[in-house]
Coordinates of C-alpha atoms and ligand atoms in Angstrom, one line a residue:
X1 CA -6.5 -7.9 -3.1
X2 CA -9.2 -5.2 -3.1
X3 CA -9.2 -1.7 -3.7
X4 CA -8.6 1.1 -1.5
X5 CA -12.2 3.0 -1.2
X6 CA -12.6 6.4 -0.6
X7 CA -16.3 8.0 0.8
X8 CA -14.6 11.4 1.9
X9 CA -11.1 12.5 1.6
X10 CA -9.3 15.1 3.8
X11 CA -6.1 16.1 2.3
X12 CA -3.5 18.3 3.4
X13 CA -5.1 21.5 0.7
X14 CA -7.3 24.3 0.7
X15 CA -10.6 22.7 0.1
X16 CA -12.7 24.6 -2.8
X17 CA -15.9 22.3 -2.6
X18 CA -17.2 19.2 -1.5
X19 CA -19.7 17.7 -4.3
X20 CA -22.1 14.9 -3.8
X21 CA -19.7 12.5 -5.3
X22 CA -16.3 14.5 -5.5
X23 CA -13.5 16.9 -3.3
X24 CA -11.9 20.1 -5.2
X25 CA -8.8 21.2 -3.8
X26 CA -6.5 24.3 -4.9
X27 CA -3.0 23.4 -5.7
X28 CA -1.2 26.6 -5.8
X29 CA -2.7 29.6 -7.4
X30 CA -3.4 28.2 -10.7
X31 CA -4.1 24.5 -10.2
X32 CA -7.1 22.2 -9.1
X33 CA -7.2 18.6 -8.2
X34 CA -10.7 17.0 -9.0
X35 CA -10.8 13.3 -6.6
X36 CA -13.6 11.2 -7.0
X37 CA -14.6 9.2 -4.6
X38 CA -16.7 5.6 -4.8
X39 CA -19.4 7.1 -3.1
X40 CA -22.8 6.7 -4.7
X41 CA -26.2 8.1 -5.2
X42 CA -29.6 7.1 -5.9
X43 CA -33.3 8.7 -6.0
X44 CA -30.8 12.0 -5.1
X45 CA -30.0 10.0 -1.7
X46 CA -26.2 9.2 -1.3
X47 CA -25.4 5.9 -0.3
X48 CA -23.4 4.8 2.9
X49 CA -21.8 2.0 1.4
X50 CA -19.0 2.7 -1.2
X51 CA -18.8 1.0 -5.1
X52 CA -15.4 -0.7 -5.4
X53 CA -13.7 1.1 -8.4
X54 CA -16.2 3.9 -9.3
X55 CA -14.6 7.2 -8.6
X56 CA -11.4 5.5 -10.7
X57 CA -14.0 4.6 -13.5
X58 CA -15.7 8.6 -13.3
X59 CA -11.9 9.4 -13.3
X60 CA -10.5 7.6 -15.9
X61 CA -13.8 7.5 -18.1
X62 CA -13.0 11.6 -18.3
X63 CA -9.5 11.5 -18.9
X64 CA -10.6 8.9 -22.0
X65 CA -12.4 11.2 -23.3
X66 CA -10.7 14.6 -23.4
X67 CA -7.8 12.8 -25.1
X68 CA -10.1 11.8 -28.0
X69 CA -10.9 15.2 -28.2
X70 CA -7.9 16.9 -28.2
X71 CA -8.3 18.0 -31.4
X72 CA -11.8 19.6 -31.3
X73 CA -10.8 21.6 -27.5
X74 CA -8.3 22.2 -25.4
X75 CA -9.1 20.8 -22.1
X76 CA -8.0 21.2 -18.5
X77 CA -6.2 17.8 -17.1
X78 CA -2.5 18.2 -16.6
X79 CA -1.7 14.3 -15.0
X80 CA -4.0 12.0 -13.7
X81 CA -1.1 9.5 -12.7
X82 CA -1.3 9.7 -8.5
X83 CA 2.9 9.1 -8.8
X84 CA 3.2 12.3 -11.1
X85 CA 0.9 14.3 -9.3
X86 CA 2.7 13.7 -5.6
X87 CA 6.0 14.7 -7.2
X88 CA 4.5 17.4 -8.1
X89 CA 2.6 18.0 -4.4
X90 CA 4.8 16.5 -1.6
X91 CA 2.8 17.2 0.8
X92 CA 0.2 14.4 -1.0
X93 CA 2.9 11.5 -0.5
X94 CA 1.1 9.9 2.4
X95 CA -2.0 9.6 0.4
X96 CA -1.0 8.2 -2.8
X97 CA -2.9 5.5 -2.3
X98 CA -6.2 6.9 -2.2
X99 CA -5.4 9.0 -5.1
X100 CA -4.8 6.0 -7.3
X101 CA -6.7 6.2 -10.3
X102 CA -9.4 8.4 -9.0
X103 CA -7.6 12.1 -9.0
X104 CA -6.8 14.3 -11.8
X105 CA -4.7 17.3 -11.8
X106 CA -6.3 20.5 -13.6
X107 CA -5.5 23.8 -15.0
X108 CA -8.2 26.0 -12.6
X109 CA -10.4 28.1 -14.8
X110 CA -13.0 30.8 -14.5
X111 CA -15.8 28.5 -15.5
X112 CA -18.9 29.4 -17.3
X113 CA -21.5 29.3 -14.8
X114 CA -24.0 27.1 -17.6
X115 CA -24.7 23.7 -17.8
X116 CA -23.8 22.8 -21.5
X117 CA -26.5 20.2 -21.9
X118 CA -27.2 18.4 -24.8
X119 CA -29.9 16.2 -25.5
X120 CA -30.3 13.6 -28.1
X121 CA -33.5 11.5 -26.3
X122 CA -36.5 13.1 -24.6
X123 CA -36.1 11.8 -20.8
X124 CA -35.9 13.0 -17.1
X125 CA -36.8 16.5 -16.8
X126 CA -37.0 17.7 -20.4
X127 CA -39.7 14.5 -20.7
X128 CA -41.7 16.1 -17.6
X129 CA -41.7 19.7 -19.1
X130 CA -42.8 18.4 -22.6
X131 CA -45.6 16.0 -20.8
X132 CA -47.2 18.9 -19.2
X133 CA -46.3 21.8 -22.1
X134 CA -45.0 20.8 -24.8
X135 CA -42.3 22.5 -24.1
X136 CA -38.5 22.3 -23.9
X137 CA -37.4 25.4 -21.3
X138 CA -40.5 27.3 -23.4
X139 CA -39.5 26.5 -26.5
X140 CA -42.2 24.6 -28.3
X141 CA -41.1 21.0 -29.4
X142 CA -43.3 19.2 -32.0
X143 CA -46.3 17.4 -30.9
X144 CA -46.5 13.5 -30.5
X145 CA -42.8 12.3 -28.6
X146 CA -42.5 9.5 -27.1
X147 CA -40.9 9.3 -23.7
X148 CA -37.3 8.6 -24.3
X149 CA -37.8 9.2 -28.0
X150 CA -34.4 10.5 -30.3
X151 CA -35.0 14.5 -31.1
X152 CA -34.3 14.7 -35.0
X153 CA -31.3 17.3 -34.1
X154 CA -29.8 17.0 -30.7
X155 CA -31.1 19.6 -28.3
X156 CA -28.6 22.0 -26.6
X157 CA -30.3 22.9 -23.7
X158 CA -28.8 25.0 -21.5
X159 CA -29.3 25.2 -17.4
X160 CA -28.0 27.4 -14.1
X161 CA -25.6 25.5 -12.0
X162 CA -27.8 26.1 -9.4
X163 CA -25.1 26.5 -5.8
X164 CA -28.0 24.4 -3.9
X165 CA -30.9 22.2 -5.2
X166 CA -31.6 21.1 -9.0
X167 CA -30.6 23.2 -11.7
X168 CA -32.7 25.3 -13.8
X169 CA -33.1 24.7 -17.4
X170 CA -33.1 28.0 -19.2
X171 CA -33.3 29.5 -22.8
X172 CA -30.4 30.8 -25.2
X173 CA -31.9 34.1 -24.6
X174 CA -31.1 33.6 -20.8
X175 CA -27.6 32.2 -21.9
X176 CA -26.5 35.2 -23.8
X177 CA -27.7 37.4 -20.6
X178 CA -25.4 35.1 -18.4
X179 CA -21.9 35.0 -20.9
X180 CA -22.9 37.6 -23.6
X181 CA -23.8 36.3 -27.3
X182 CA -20.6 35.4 -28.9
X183 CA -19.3 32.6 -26.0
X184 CA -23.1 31.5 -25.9
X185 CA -23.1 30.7 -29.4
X186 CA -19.2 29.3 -29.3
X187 CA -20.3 26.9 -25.9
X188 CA -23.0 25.9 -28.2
X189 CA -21.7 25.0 -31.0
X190 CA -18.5 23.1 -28.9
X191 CA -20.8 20.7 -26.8
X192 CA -23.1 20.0 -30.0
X193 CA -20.1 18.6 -31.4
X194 CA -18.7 17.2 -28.9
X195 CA -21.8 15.6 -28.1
X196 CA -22.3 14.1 -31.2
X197 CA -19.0 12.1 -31.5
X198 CA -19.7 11.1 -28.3
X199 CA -22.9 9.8 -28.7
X200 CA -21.7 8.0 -32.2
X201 CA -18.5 6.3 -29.9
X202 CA -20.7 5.2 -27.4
X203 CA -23.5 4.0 -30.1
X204 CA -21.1 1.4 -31.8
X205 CA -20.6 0.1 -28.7
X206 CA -23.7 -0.6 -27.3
X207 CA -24.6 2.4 -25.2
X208 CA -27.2 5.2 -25.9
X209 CA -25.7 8.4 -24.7
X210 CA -29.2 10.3 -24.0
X211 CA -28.1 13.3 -23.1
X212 CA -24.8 14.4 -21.2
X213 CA -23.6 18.1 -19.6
X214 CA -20.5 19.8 -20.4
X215 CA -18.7 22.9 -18.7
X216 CA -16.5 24.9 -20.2
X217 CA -13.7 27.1 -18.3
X218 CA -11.3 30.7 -19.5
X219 CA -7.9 29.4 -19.2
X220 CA -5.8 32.3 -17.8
X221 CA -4.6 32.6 -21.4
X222 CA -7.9 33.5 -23.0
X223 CA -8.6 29.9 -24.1
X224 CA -11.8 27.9 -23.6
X225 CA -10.8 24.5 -22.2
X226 CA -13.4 21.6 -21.7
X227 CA -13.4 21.2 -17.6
X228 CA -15.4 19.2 -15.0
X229 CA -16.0 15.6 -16.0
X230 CA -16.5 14.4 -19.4
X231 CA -19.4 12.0 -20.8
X232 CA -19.5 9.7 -17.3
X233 CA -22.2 7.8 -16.3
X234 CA -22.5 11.0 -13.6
X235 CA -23.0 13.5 -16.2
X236 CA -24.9 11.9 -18.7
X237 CA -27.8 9.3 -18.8
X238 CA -26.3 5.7 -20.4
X239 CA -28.7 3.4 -21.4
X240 CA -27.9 -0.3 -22.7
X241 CA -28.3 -0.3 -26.1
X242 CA -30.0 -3.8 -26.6
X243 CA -33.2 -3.0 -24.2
X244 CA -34.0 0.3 -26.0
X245 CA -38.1 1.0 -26.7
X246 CA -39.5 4.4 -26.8
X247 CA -42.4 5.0 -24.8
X248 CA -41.3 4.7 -21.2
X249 CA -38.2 5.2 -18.6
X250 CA -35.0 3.3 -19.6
X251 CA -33.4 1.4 -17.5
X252 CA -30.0 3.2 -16.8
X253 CA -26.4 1.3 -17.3
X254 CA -24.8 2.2 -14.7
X255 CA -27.5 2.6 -11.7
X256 CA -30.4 -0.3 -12.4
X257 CA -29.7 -2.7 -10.1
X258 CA -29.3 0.1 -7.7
X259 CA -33.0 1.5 -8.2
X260 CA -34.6 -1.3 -8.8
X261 CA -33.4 -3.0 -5.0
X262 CA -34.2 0.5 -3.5
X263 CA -37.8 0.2 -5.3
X264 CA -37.9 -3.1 -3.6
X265 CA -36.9 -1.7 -0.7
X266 CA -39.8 1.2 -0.9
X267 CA -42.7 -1.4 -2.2
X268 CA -42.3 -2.9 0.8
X269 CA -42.6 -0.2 3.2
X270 CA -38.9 -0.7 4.3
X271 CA -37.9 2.9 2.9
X272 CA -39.4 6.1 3.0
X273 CA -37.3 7.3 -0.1
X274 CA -35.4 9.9 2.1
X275 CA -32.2 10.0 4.0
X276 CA -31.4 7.6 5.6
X277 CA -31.3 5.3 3.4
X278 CA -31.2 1.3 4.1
X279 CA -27.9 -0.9 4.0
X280 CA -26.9 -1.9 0.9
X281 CA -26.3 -6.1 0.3
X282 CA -23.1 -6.9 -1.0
X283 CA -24.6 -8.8 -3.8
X284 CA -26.0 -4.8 -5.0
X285 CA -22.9 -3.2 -4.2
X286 CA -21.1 -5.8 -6.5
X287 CA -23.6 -5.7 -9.2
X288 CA -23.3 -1.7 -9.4
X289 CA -19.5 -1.7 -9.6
X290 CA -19.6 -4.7 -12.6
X291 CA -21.9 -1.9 -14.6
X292 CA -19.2 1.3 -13.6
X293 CA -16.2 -1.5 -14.4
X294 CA -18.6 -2.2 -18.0
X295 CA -19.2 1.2 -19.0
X296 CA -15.4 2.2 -19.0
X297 CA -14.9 -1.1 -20.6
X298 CA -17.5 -0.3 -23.0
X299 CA -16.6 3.1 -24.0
X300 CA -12.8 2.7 -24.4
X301 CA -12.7 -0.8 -25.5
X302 CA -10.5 -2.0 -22.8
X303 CA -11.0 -3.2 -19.3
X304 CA -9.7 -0.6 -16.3
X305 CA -6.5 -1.5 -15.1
X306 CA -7.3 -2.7 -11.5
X307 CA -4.0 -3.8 -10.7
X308 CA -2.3 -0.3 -10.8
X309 CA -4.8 0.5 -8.3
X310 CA -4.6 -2.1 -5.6
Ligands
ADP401 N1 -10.8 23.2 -14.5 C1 -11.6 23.7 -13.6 N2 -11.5 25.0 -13.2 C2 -12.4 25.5 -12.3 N3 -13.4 24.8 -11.8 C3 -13.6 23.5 -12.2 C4 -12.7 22.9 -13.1 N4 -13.1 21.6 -13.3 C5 -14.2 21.5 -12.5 N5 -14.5 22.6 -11.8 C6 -15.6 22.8 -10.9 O1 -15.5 21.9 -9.8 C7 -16.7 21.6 -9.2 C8 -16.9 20.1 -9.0 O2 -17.9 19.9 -8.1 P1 -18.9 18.7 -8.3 O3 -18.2 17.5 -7.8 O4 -19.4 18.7 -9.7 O5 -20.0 19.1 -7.3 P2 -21.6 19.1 -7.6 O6 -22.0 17.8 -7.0 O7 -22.0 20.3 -6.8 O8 -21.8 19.3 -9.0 C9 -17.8 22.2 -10.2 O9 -18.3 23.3 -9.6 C10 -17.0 22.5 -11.5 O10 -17.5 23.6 -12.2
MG402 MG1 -21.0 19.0 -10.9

């Protein structure tokens, strides 16, 4: 048997937004639920053919993590079991199915409009700032890094979430413009923790967490609660452990075989880079679902259960 795949879902809710990868729909007043579907991108191009299992991995990779970190924050998933959640929302009964796995059920939050991103390695945009300043959203970084080199403190490096096009890295003093001093320093402080027993998880078990963004939500009670996905292959760079070397690009975990077929694809004049892009062989599709299946493995230490989602 396979999976059920999901590209776009349209369920029987008020739609809040449609991400690249995920749908957001209101359940009542005070409710979200986050489904993520297998769809995939690349080179910031979304893919027409879907990734067996990888919205349940980005699903259930989250809902792995804010359980390990119950202690440190509260956090927004009430249920990410699809039986639970259609008790809950009859009018979701007839799509069970596609919910399997891949939806979580969340207390809806006013969310801090800041990307809580924390750095441990010098890479993607922070490495092309530093390369042409020496600078990490103006701050001055010592001299000498290496592309994908560690930082000898994590950086927390804040950024806009940006409603179109990339966001925008930005500096503490910006941050306490945006949510006033005393939740810029709390927001810090949270994802440099949180980062950092991340990154020491993943690290035992053979995966460099580079650098990974958090967002943070006021419960209607005055709490902060961890929201939006948690330490995913989505939000954070993963790179294999075991083919680490400072001094260029990494190859990334979850995405490689991915690229380096589109790269292919581009060397050889069959792709300009832009939508559309070109069909995907199975043989790439598989290969990029074994790495989403092996990261959750990775992380949690156990494989995803792929029967309950069949
Ligand atoms: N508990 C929550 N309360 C309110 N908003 C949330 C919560 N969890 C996630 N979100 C929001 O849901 C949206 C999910 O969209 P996303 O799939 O990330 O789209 P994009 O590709 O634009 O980032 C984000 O804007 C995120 O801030
Ligand atoms: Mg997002």
């Amino acid at each position: 048997m396979s999976p059920t795949m999901v590209g776009t879902t349209a369920l029987p809710l008020p739609s809040v937004r449609r991400g690249k990868v995920r749908d957001v729909y209101a359940v009542g007043d005070g409710r979200l639920l986050l489904v993520a579907s297998d769809r995939v991108s690349a080179f910031d191009v979304v893919m027409r053919e879907l990734v067996p299992y990888k919205g349940a991995v980005l699903t259930q990779i989250t809902a792995w993590w804010l359980r390990q970190f119950e202690e440190e924050i509260a956090h927004h998933m009430l249920s990410v079991d699809a039986d639970e959640i259609v008790a809950a929302t009859p009018a979701l009964r007839p799509h069970v199915q596609q919910l399997r796995g891949r939806a979580m059920l969340c207390r809806r939050t006013d969310v801090f409009p800041i990307e809580c991103v924390v750095r441990g390695y010098i890479s993607g945009s922070a490495w092309k700032e530093y390369k042409t300043s020496g600078t990490l959203a103006g701050e001055q970084l010592p001299p000498g890094l290496l592309e994908s080199a560690p930082f000898t403190r994590p950086i927390f490096s804040p950024a806009t979430k940006a409603e179109t096009g990339h966001d925008e890295n930005i500096t503490m003093e910006q941050m306490r413009g945006v949510v006033g001093a005393a939740d810029a320093a709390a927001l810090e402080t949270l994802a440099r923790r949180l980062y950092e027993r991340g990154r020491d998880v993943a690290a035992s078990r053979g995966i460099i967490i580079a650098d990974t963004k958090f967002e943070f939500g006021r419960a209607p009670d005055g709490r902060v609660l961890l929201i939006d996905e948690v330490m995913t292959p989505d939000s954070s760079r993963f790179w294999p452990a075991d083919q680490y070397a400072p001094g260029r690009t990494q190859p990334s975990f979850d995405k490689q075989p991915l690229r380096d077929w589109l790269d292919t694809e581009r060397r050889a004049g069959r792709w300009d880079g832009n939508a559309p892009p070109p069909t995907l062989s199975d043989a790439v599709v598989a290969a990029t679902s074994e790495r989403y299946l092996d990261a959750f493995r990775r992380i949690t230490g156990a494989p995803l259960d792929t029967r309950a989602l069949q």
